[in-house]
mmCIF file of C-alpha atoms and ligand atoms in Angstrom:
data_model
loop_
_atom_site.group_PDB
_atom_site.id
_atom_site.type_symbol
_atom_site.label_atom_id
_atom_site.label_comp_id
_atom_site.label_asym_id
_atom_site.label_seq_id
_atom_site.Cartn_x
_atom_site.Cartn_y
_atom_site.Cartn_z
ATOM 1 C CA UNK A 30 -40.904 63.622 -63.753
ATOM 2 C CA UNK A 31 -37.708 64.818 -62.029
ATOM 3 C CA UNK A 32 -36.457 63.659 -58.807
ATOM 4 C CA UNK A 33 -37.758 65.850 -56.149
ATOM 5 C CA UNK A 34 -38.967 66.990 -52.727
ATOM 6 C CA UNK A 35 -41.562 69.390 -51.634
ATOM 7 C CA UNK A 36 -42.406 70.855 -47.986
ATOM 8 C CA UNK A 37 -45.278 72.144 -46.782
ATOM 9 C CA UNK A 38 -47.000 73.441 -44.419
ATOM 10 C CA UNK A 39 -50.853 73.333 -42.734
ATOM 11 C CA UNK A 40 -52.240 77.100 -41.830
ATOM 12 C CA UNK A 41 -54.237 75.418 -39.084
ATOM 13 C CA UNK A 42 -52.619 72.883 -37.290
ATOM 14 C CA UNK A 43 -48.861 73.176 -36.203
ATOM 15 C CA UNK A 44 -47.547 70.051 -38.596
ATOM 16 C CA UNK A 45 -45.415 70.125 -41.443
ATOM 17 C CA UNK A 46 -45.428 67.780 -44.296
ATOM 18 C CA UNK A 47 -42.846 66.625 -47.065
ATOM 19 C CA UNK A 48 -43.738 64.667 -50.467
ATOM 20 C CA UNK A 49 -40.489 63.253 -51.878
ATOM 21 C CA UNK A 50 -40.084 61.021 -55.383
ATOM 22 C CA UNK A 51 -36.987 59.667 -57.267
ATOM 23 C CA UNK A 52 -37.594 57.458 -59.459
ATOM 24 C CA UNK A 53 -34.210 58.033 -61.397
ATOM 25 C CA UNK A 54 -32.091 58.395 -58.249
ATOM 26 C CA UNK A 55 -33.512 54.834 -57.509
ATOM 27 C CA UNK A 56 -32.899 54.233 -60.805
ATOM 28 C CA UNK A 57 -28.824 54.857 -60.500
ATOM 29 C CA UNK A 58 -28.369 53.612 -57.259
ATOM 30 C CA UNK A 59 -29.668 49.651 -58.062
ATOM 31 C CA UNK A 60 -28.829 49.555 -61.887
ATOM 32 C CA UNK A 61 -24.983 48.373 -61.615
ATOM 33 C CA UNK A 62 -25.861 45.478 -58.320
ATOM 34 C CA UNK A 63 -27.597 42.567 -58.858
ATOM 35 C CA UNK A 64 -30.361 43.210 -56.045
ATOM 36 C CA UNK A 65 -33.171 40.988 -55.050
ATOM 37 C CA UNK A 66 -36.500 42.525 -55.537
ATOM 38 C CA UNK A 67 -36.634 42.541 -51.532
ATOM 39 C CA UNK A 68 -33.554 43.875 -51.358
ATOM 40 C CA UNK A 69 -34.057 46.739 -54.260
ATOM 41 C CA UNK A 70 -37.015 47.912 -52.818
ATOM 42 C CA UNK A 71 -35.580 48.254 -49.260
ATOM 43 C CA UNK A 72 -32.595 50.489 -50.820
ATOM 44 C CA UNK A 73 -35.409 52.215 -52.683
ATOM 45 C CA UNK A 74 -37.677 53.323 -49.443
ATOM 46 C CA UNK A 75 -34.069 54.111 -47.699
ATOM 47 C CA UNK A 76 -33.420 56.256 -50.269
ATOM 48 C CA UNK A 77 -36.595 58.252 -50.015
ATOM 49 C CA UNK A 78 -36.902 57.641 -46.054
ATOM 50 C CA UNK A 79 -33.290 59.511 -46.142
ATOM 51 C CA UNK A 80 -34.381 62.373 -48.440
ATOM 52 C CA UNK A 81 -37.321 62.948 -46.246
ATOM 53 C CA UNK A 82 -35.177 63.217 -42.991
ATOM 54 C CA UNK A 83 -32.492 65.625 -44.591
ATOM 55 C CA UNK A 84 -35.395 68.208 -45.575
ATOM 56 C CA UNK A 85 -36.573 68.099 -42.368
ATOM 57 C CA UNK A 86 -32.877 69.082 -40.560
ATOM 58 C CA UNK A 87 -31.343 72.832 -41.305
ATOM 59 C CA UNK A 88 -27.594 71.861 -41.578
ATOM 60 C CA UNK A 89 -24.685 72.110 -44.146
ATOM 61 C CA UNK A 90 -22.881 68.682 -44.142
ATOM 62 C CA UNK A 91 -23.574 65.437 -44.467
ATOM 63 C CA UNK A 92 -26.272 62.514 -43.124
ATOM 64 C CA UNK A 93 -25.968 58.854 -43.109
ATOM 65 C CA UNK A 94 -28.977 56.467 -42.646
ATOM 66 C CA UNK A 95 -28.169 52.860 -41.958
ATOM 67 C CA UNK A 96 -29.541 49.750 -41.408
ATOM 68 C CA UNK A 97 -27.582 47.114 -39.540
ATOM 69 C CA UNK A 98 -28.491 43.543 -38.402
ATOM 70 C CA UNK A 99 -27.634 39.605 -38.628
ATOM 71 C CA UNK A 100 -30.245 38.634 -41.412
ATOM 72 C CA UNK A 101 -29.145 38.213 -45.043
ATOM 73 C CA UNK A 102 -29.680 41.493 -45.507
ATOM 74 C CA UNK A 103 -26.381 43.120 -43.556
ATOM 75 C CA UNK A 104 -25.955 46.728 -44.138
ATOM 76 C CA UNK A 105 -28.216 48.921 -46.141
ATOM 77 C CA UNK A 106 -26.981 52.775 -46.068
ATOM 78 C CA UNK A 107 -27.576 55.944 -47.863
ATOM 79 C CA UNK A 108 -25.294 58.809 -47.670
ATOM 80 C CA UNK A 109 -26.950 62.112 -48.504
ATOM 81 C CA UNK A 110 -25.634 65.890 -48.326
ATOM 82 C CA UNK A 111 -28.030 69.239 -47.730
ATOM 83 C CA UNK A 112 -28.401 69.403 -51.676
ATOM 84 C CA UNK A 113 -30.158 66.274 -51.497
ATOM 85 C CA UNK A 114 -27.203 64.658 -53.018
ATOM 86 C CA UNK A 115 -27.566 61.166 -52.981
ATOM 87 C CA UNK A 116 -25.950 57.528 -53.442
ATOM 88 C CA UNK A 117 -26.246 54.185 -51.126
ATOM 89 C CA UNK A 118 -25.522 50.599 -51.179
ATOM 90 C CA UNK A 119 -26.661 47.332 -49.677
ATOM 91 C CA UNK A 120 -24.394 43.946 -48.514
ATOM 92 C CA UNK A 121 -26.021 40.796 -48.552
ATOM 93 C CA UNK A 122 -24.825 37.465 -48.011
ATOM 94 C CA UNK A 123 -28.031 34.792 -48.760
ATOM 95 C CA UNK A 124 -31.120 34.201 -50.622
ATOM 96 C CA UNK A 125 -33.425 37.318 -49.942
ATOM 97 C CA UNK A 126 -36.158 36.167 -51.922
ATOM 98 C CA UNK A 127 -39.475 36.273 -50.274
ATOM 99 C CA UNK A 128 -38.286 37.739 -47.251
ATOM 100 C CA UNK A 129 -40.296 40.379 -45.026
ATOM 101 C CA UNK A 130 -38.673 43.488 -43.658
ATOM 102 C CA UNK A 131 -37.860 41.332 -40.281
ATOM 103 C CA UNK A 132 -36.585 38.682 -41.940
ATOM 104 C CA UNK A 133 -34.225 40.438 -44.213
ATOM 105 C CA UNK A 134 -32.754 43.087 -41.232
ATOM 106 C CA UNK A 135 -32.824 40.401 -38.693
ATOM 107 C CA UNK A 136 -32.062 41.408 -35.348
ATOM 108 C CA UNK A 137 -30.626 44.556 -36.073
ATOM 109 C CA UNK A 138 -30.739 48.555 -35.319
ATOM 110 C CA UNK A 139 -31.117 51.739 -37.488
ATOM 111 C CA UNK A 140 -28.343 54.946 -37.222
ATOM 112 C CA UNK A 141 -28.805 57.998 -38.436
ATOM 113 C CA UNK A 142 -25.184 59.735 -38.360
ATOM 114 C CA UNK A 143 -25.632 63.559 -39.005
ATOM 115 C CA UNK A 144 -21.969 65.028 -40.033
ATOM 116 C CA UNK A 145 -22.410 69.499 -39.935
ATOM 117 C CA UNK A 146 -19.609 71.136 -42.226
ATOM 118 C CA UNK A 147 -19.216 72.797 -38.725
ATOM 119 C CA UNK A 148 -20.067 71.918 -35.598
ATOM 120 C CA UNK A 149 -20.725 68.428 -33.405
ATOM 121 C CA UNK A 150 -21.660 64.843 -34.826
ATOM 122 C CA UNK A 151 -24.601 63.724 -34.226
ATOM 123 C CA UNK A 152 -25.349 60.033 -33.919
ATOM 124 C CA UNK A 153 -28.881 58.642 -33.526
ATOM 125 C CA UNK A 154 -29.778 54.896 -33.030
ATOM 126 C CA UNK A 155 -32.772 53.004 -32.474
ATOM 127 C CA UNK A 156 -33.355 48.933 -32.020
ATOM 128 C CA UNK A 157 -35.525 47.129 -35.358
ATOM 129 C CA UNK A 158 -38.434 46.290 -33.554
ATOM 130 C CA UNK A 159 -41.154 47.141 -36.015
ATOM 131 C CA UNK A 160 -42.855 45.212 -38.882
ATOM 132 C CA UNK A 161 -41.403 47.685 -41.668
ATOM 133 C CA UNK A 162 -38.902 50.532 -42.378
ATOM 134 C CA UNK A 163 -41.048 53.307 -41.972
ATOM 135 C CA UNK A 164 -42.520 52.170 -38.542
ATOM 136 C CA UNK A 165 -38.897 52.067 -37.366
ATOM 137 C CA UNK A 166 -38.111 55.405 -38.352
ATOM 138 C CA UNK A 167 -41.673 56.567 -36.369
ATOM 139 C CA UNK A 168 -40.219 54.975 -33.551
ATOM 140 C CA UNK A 169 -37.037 56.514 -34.086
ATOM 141 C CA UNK A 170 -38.466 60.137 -34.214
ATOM 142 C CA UNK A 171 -40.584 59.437 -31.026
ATOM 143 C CA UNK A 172 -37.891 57.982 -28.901
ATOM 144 C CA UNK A 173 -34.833 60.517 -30.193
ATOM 145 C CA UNK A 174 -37.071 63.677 -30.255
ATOM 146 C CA UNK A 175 -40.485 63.298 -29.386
ATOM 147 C CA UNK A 176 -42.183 64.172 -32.529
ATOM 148 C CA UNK A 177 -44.859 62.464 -33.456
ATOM 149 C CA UNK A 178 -43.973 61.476 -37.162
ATOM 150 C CA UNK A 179 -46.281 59.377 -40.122
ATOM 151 C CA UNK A 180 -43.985 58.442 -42.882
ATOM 152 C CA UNK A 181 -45.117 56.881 -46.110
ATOM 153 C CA UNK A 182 -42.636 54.958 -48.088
ATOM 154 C CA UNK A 183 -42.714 52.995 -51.236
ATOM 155 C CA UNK A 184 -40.586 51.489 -54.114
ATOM 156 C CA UNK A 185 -40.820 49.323 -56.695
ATOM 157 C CA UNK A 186 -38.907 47.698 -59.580
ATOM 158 C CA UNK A 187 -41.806 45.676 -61.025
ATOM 159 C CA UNK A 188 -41.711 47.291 -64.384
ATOM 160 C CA UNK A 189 -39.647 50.324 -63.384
ATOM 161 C CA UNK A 190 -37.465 51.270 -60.694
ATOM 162 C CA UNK A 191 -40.056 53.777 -59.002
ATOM 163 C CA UNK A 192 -39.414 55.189 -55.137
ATOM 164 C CA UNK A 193 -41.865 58.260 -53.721
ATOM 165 C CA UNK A 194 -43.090 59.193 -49.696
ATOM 166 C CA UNK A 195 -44.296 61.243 -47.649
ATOM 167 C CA UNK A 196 -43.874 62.312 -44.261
ATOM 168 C CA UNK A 197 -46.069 64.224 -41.721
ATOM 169 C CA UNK A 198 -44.434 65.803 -38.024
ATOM 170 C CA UNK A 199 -45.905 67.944 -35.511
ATOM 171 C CA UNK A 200 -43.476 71.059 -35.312
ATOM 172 C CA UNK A 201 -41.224 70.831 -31.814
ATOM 173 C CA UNK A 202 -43.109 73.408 -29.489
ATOM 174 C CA UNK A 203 -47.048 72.183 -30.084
ATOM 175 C CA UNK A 204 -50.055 73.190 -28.221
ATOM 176 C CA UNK A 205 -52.720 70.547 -26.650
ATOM 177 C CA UNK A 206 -54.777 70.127 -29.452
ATOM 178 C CA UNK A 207 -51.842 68.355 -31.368
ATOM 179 C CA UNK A 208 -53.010 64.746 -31.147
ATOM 180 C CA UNK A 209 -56.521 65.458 -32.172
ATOM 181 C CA UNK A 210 -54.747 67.879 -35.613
ATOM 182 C CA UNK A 211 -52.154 65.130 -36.153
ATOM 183 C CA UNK A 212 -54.379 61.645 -36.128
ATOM 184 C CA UNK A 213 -56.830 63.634 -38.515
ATOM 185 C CA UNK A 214 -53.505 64.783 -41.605
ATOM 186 C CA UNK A 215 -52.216 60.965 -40.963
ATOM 187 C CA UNK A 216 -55.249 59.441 -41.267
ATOM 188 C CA UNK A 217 -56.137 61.071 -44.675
ATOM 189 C CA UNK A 218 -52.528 60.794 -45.467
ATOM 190 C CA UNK A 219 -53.214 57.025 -44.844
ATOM 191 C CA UNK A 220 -55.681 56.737 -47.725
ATOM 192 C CA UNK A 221 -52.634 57.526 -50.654
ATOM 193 C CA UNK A 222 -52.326 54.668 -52.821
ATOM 194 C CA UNK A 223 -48.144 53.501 -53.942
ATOM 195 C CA UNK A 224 -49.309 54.647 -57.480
ATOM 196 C CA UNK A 225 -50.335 58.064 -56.700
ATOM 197 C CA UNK A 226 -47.392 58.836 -54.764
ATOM 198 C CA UNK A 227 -45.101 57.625 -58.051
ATOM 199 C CA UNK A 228 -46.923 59.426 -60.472
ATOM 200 C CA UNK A 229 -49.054 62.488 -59.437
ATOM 201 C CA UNK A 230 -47.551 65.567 -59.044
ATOM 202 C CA UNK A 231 -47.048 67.245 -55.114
ATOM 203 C CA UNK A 232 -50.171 69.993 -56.128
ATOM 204 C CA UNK A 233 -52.200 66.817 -57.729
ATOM 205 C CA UNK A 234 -51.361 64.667 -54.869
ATOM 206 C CA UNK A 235 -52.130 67.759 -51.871
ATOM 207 C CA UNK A 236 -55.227 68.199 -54.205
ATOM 208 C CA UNK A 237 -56.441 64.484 -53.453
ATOM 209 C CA UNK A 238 -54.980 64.217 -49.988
ATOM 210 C CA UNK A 239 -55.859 67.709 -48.717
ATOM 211 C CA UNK A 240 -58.464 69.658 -50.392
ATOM 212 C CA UNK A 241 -60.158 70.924 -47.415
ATOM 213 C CA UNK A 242 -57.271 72.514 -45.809
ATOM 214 C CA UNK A 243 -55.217 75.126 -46.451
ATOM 215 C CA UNK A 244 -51.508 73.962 -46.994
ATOM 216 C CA UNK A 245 -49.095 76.274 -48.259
ATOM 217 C CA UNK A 246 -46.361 74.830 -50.301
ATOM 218 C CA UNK A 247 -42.106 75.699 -50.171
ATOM 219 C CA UNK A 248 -39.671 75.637 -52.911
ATOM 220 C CA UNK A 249 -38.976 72.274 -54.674
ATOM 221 C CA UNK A 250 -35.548 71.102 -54.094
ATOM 222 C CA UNK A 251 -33.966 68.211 -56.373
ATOM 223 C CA UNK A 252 -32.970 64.975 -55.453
ATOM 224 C CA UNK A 253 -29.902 63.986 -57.324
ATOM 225 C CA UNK A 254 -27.599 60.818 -57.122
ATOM 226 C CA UNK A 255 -24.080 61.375 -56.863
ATOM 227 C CA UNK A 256 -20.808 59.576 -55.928
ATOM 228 C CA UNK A 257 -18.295 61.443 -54.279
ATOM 229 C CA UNK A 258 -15.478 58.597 -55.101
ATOM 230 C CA UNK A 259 -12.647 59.708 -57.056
ATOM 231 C CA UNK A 260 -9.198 58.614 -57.768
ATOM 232 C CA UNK A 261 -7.879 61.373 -55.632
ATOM 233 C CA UNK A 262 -10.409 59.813 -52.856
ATOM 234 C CA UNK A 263 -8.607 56.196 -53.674
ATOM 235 C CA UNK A 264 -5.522 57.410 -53.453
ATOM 236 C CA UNK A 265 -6.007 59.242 -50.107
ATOM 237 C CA UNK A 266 -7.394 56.150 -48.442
ATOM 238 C CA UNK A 267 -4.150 54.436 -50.198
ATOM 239 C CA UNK A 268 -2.146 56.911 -48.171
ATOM 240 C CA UNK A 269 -3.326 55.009 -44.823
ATOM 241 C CA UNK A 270 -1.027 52.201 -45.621
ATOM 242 C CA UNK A 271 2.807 51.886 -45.662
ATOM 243 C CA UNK A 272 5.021 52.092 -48.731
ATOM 244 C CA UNK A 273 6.155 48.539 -47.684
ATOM 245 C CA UNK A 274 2.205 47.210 -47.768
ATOM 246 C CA UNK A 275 1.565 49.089 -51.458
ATOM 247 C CA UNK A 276 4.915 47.460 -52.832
ATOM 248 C CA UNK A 277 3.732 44.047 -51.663
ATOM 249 C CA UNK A 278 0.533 44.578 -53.017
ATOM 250 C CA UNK A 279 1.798 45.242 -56.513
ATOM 251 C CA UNK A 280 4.646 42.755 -56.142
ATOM 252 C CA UNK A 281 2.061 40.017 -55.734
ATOM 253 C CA UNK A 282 -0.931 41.436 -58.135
ATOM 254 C CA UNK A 283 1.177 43.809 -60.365
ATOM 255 C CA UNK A 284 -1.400 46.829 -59.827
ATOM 256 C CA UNK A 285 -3.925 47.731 -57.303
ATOM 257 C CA UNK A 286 -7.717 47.809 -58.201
ATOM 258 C CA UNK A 287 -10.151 49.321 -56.118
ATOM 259 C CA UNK A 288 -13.834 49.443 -56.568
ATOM 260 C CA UNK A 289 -16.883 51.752 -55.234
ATOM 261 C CA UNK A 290 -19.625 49.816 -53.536
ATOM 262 C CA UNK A 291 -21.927 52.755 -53.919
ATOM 263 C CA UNK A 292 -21.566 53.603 -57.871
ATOM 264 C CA UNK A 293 -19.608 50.395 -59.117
ATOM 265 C CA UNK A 294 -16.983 52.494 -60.590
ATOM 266 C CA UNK A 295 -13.326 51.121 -61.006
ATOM 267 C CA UNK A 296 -10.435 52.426 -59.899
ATOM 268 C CA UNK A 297 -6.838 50.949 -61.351
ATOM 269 C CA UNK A 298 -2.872 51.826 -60.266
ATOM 270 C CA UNK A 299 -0.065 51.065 -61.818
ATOM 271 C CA UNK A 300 3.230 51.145 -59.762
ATOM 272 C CA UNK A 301 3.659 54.372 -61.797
ATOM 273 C CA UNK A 302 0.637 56.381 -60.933
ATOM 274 C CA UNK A 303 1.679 55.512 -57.240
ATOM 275 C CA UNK A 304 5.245 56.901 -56.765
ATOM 276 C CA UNK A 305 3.942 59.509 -54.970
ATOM 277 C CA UNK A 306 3.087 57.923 -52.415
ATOM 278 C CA UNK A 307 5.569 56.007 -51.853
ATOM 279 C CA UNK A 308 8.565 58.487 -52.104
ATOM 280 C CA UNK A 309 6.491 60.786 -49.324
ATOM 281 C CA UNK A 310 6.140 56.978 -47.219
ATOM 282 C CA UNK A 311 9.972 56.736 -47.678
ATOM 283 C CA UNK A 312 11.155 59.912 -46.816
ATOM 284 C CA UNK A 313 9.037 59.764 -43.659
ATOM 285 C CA UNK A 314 10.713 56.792 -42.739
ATOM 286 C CA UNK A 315 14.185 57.497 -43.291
HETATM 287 ZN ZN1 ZN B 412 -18.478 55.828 -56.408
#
């Protein structure tokens, strides 16, 4: 099965609903670290928890979810674009294994940067004070913009790296009857087991979930994962230093190396492939 999302929609009740998987996204982000299970997992439901929040925002740019705290477990973040283009990365300093979601994040806060081609930045943050990732994120959507959200997330790397959700959220202007509509779709929502959401497909899995309703189902859209490093990237964060700083650097290490957290690639300059900048460096300073 291909990585991909699904909205919908229920005629009666004034909720919307996503079902997300990407297994091979997953897949590609975790395959070049050297992740704890804990640890892969966490990137895994990120990844989906991400995917899930992008379909649910009309924009043309980009969105970052992070996590950020003092347990072992020090950033986790997944960049994402409106194509559902996706990559992401952990840091960890410590032994993760065994840990809860607590005990990994630590004391710690989520942020949810949204980045429009045009227009404002938008920054979101909310404190860690729930027992897992997708509690947070209800939190996050009830504090930030009073929706009440139920989001579903799971991931696994047992025998395969496998990561699917789901997310339910009452539509912005709702009528009194909303509670009532919403506690019934998240309580059958509640009954999905992890291994349904990996492996049935979205009209299987609405089948199962929501036979007795009417739900009316948008366009898929694929989930990709893609790195947007490059050596014209490296070389424009390169730029950022002095001519003086890049000459000591290959003075002392006789090329410069630079490496993507997010897709593992390498990047290598030679004095050569750097002249560049450092004839535009010198002629700004003289
Ligand atoms: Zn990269």
């Amino acid at each position: 099965m291909n990585d991909q999302l699904q909205r919908f929609i229920f005629d009666a009740y004034q909720i919307r609903g996503e079902i997300a998987q990407a297994h091979n996204s997953f897949n590609d982000i975790i395959k070049k670290h050297d992740y704890s299970t804990e640890v892969a997992n966490l990137v895994g439901e990120l990844l989906i928890a991400t995917s899930l929040i992008t379909a649910t925002l009309k924009f043309n740019g980009k969105i970052t979810v992070q996590l950020q705290g003092d347990g072992p477990l020090n950033t986790a973040v997944i960049n994402a674009n409106q194509n559902l283009e996706i990559r992401g990365t952990a840091n960890v300093t410590g032994d993760t294994t065994g840990l809860s979601f607590k005990q990994l994040v630590g004391k710690g806060h989520l942020m949810i940067t949204i980045s429009p081609e045009e227009g404002e930045r938008y920054q979101g943050i909310v404190a860690l004070e729930k027992d897992s990732l997708s509690e947070c994120l209800e939190d996050y959507f009830i504090k930030s913009e009073q929706l009440a959200t139920r989001i579903i997330l799971h991931a696994s790397v047992k025998n395969k790296a496998q990561a699917a959700g789901l997310l339910l959220q009452t539509l912005p202007a709702v009528d009194e009857n909303h509670e009532a509509d919403f506690q019934h779709v998240s309580a059958l929502a509640s009954t999905v087991k992890e291994e349904e959401l990996y492996t049935l497909s979205n009209d299987e899995l609405l089948y199962r979930l929501y036979h007795q309703e009417k739900v009316r189902l948008f366009e898929i859209q694929p989930i990709s994962f893609k790195c947007s490093c490059s050596k014209e990237r490296c070389l424009t964060s390169l730029a950022s230093i002095t001519a003086d700083e890049i000459l000591e650097m290959l003075n002392e290490q006789g090329s410069i190396d630079m490496h993507c957290e997010y897709c593992a690639s390498d990047y290598h300059f030679e004095k050569d492939d750097l002249q560049i900048l450092l004839h535009d460096e010198q002629g700004l300073q003289h």
